[in-house]
Coordinates of C-alpha atoms (C1' of nucleotides) in Angstrom, one line a residue:
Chain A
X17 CA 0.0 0.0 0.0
X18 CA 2.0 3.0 -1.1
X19 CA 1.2 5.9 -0.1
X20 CA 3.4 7.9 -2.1
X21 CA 3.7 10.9 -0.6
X22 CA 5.8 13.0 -2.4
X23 CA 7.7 15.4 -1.0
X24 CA 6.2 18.8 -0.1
X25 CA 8.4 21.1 -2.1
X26 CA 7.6 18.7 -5.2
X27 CA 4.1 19.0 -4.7
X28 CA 4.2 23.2 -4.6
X29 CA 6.7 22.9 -7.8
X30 CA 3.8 21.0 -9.1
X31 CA 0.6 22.9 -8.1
X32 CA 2.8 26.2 -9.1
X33 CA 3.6 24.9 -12.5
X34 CA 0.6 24.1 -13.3
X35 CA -0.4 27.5 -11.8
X36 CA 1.7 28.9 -14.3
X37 CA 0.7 27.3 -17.6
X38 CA -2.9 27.5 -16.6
X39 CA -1.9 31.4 -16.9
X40 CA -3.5 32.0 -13.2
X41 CA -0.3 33.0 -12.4
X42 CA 0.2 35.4 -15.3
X43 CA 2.9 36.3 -17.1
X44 CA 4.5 39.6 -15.8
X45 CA 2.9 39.3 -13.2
X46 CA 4.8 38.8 -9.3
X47 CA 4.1 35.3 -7.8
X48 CA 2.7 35.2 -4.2
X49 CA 5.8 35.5 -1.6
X50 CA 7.1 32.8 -0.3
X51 CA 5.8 33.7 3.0
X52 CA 2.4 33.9 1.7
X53 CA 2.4 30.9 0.1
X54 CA 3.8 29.7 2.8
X55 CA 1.0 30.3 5.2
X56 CA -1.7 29.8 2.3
X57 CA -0.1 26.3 2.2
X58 CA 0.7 25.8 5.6
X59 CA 4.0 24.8 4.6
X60 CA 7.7 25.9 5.8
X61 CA 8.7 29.3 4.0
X62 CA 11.8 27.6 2.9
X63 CA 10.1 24.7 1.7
X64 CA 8.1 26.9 -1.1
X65 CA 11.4 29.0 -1.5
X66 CA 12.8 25.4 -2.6
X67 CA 10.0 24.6 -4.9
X68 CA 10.4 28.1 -6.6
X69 CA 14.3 28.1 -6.8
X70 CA 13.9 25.4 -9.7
X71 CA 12.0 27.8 -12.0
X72 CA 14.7 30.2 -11.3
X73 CA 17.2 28.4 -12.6
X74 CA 15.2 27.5 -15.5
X75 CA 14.7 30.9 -15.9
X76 CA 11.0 30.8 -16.0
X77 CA 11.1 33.4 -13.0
X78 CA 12.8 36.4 -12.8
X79 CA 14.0 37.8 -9.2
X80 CA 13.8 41.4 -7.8
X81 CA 15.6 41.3 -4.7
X82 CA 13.6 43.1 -1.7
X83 CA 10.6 43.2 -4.1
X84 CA 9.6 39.4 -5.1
X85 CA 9.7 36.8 -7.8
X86 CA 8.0 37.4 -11.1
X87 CA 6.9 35.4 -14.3
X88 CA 8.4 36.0 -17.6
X89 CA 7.5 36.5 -20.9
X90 CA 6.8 33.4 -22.7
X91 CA 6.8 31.0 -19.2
X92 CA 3.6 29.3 -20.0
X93 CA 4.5 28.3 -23.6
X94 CA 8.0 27.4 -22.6
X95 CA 6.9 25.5 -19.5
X96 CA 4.5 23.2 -21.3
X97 CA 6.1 22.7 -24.0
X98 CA 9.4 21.0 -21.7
X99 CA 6.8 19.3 -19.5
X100 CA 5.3 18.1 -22.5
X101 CA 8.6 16.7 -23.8
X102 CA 9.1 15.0 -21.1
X103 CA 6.0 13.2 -20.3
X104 CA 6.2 11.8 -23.4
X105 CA 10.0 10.8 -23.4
X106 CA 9.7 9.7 -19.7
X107 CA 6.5 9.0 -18.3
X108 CA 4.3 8.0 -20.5
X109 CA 5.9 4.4 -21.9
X110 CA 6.2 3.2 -18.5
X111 CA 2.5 4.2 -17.8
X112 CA 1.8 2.4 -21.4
X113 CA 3.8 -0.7 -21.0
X114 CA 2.2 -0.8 -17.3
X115 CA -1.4 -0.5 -18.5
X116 CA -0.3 -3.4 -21.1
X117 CA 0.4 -5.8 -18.4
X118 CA -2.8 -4.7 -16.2
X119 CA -5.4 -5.2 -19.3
X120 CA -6.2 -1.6 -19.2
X121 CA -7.0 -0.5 -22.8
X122 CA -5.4 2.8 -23.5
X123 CA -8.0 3.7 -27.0
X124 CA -10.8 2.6 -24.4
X125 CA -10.1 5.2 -22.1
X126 CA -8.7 8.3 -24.1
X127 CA -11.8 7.8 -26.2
X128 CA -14.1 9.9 -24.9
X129 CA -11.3 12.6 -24.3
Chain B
X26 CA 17.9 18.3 -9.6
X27 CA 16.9 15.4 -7.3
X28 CA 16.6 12.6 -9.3
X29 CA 14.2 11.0 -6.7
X30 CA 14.3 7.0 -7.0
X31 CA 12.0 5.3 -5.3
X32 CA 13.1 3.7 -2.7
X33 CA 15.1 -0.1 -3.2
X34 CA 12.7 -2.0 -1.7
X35 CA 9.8 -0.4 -3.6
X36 CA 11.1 -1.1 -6.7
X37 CA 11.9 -4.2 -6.1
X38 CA 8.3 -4.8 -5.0
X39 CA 7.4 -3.4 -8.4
X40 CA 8.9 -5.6 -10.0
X41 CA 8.8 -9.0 -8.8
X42 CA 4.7 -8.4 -8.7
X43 CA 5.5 -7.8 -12.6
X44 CA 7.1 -11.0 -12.8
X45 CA 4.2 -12.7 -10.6
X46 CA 1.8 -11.2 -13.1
X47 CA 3.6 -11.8 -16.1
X48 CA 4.3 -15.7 -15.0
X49 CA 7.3 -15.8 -15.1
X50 CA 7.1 -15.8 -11.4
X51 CA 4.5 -18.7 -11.8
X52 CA 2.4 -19.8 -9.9
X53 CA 3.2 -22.7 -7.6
X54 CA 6.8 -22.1 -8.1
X55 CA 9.1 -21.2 -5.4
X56 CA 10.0 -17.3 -5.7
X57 CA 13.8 -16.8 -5.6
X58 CA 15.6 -17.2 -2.2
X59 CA 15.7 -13.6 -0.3
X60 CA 19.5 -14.2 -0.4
X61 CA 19.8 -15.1 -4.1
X62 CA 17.6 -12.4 -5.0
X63 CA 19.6 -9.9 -2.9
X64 CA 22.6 -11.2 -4.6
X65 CA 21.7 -10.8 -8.2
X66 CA 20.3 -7.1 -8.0
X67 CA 22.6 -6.0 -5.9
X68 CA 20.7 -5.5 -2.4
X69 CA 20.4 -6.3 1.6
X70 CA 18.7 -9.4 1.8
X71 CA 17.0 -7.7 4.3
X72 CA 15.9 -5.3 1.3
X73 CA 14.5 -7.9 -0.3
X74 CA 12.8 -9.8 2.2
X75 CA 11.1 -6.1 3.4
X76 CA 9.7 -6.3 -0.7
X77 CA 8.8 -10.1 -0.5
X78 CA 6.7 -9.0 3.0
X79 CA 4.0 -7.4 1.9
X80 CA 3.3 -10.3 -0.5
X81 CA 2.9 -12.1 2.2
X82 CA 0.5 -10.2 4.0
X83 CA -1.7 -9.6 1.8
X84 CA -2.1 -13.7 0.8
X85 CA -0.1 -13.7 -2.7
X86 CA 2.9 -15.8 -1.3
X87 CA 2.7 -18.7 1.2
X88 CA 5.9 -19.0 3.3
X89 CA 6.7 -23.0 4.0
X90 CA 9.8 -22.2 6.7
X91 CA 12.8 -23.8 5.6
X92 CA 11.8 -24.0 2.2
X93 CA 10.8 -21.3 0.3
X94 CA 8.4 -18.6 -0.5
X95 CA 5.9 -19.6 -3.1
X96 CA 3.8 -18.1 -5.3
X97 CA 0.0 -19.3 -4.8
X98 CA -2.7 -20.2 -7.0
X99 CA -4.8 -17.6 -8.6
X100 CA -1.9 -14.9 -7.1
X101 CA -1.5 -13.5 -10.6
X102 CA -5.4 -12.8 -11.4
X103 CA -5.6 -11.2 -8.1
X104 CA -2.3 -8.7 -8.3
X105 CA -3.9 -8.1 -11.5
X106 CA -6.9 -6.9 -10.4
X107 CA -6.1 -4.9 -7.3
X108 CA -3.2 -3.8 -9.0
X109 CA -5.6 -2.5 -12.0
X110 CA -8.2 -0.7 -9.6
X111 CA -5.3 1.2 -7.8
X112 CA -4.6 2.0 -10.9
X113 CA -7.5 3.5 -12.3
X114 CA -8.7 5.0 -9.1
X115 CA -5.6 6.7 -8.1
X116 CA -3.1 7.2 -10.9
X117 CA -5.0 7.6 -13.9
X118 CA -6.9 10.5 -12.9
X119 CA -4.0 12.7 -12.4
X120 CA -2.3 11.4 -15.5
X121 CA -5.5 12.0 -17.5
X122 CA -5.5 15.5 -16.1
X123 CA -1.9 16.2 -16.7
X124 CA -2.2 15.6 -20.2
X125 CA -5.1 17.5 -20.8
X126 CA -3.0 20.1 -19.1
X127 CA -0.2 19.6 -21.4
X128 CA -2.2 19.3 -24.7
X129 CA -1.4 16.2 -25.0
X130 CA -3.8 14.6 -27.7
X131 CA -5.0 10.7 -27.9
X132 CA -4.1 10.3 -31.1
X133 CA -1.0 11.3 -31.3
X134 CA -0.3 9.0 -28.6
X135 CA -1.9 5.5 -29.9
X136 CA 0.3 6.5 -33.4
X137 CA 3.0 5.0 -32.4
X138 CA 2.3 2.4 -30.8
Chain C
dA19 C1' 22.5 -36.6 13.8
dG20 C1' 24.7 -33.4 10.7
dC21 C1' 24.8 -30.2 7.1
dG22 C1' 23.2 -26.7 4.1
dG23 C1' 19.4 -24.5 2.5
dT24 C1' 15.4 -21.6 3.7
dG25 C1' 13.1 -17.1 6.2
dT26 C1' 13.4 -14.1 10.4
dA27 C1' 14.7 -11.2 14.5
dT28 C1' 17.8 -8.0 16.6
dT29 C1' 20.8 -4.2 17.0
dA30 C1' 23.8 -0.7 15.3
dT31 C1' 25.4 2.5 12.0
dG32 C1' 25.9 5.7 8.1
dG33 C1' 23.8 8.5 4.7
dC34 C1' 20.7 11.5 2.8
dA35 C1' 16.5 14.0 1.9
dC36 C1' 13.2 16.9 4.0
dT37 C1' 11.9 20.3 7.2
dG38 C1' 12.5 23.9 10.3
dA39 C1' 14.1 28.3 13.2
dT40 C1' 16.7 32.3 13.0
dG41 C1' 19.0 36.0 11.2
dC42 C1' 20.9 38.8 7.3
dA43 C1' 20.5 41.5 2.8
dG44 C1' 18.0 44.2 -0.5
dT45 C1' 13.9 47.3 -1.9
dC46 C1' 10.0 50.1 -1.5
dT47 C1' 6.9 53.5 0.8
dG48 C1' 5.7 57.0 4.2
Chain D
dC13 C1' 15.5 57.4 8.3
dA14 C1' 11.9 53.8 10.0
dG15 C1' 9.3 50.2 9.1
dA16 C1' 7.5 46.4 6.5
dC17 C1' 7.9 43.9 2.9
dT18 C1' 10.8 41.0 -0.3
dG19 C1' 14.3 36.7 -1.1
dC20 C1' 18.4 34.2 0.7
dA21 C1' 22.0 31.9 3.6
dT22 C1' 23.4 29.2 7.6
dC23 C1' 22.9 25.8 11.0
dA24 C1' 20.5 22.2 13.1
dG25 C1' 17.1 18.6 13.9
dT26 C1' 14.4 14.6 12.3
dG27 C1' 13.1 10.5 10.1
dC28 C1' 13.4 7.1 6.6
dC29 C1' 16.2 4.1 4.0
dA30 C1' 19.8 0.9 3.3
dT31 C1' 23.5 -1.7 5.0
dA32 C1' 26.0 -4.6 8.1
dA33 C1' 27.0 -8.3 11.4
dT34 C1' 25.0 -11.8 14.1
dA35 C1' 22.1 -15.1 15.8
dC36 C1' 18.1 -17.9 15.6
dA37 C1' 14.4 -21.3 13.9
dC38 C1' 12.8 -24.4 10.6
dC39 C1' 13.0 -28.0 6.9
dG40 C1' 14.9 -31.6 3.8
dC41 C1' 18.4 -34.3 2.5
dT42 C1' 22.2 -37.7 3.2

DNA sequence: AGCGGTGTATTATGGCACTGATGCAGTCTG
DNA sequence: CAGACTGCATCAGTGCCATAATACACCGCT
């Protein structure tokens, strides 16, 4: 019985991400403080701090020191379309080949997408 | 980047109920020894015996002490099944959802196949 | 009985990821 | 400047995971 709890700062990079391509956290726009989220969360400051350092890096964020962290142009696009690569690449032959061996029929259920 | 693997014993869960399901863990058979299992991918025995456990508890593999661990009848319809449900009920949601998210289309996936 | 194969229990230890508390550095506004 | 807000760095604590070294209990064979 796993229970696969990932950990927390995973799950904000997550829920932020999708935040972001969703647009509800809109381009040129500041993302919440990490504070804030923090609290909104009920999670460890540094914890969110953690899951927003990765789109740093990526350069999906842009930082203002003493003001706060904001999206930039073209995040959305760029952010899905990586995701996207790598779902397909990564994630989704495992999830094929392990429908495959539980007799769950992929056409059956993407059907009525 | 945290490259996150699952934890040894996990995956070694994963994969010998693969091999119960696919038969070639079959049923009746005795399972490979804790120690010769531990040997050949590289583990604690202890590892492995902590992934052969929860087969046990939960009826799939009968313990004869002194002997062996074997697989027992109708364990591969069953893993199948449970297997399958979890499936459905807990992953397949958020994968379904992800891809949406990601404009990821049916078709394009079943192409290749 | 003896031997070698099974699984199991115990204890100790090291590593590493995650989380947390505190304080510092930069920026804006009044 | 004073205060309140930003992000960031440092240090420490916690818990799970994996390993290791033994020792034990059971079974089947010779």
């Amino acid at each position: 019985m796993s229970t696969q709890s990932k950990p927390v700062y995973l799950k904000l990079r997550d829920m932020i991400a999708a935040a972001i391509i969703d647009g509800r956290y809109a381009e040129g726009e500041m993302l919440p403080s990490v504070r804030a989220l923090a609290a909104e969360q009920g999670a460890n400051p540094l914890t969110v701090a953690k899951a927003y350092q990765q789109f740093q890096n990526d350069g999906l964020v842009e930082v203002q020191r003493g003001v706060g962290m904001y999206v930039v142009r073209g995040a959305a696009e760029r952010l899905r379309r990586s995701e996207r690569e790598n779902f397909l690449r990564d994630e989704w032959p495992e999830i094929r080949a392990r429908m495959a061996r539980l007799g769950v029929s992929a056409t059956e259920l993407l059907a009525d997408a």
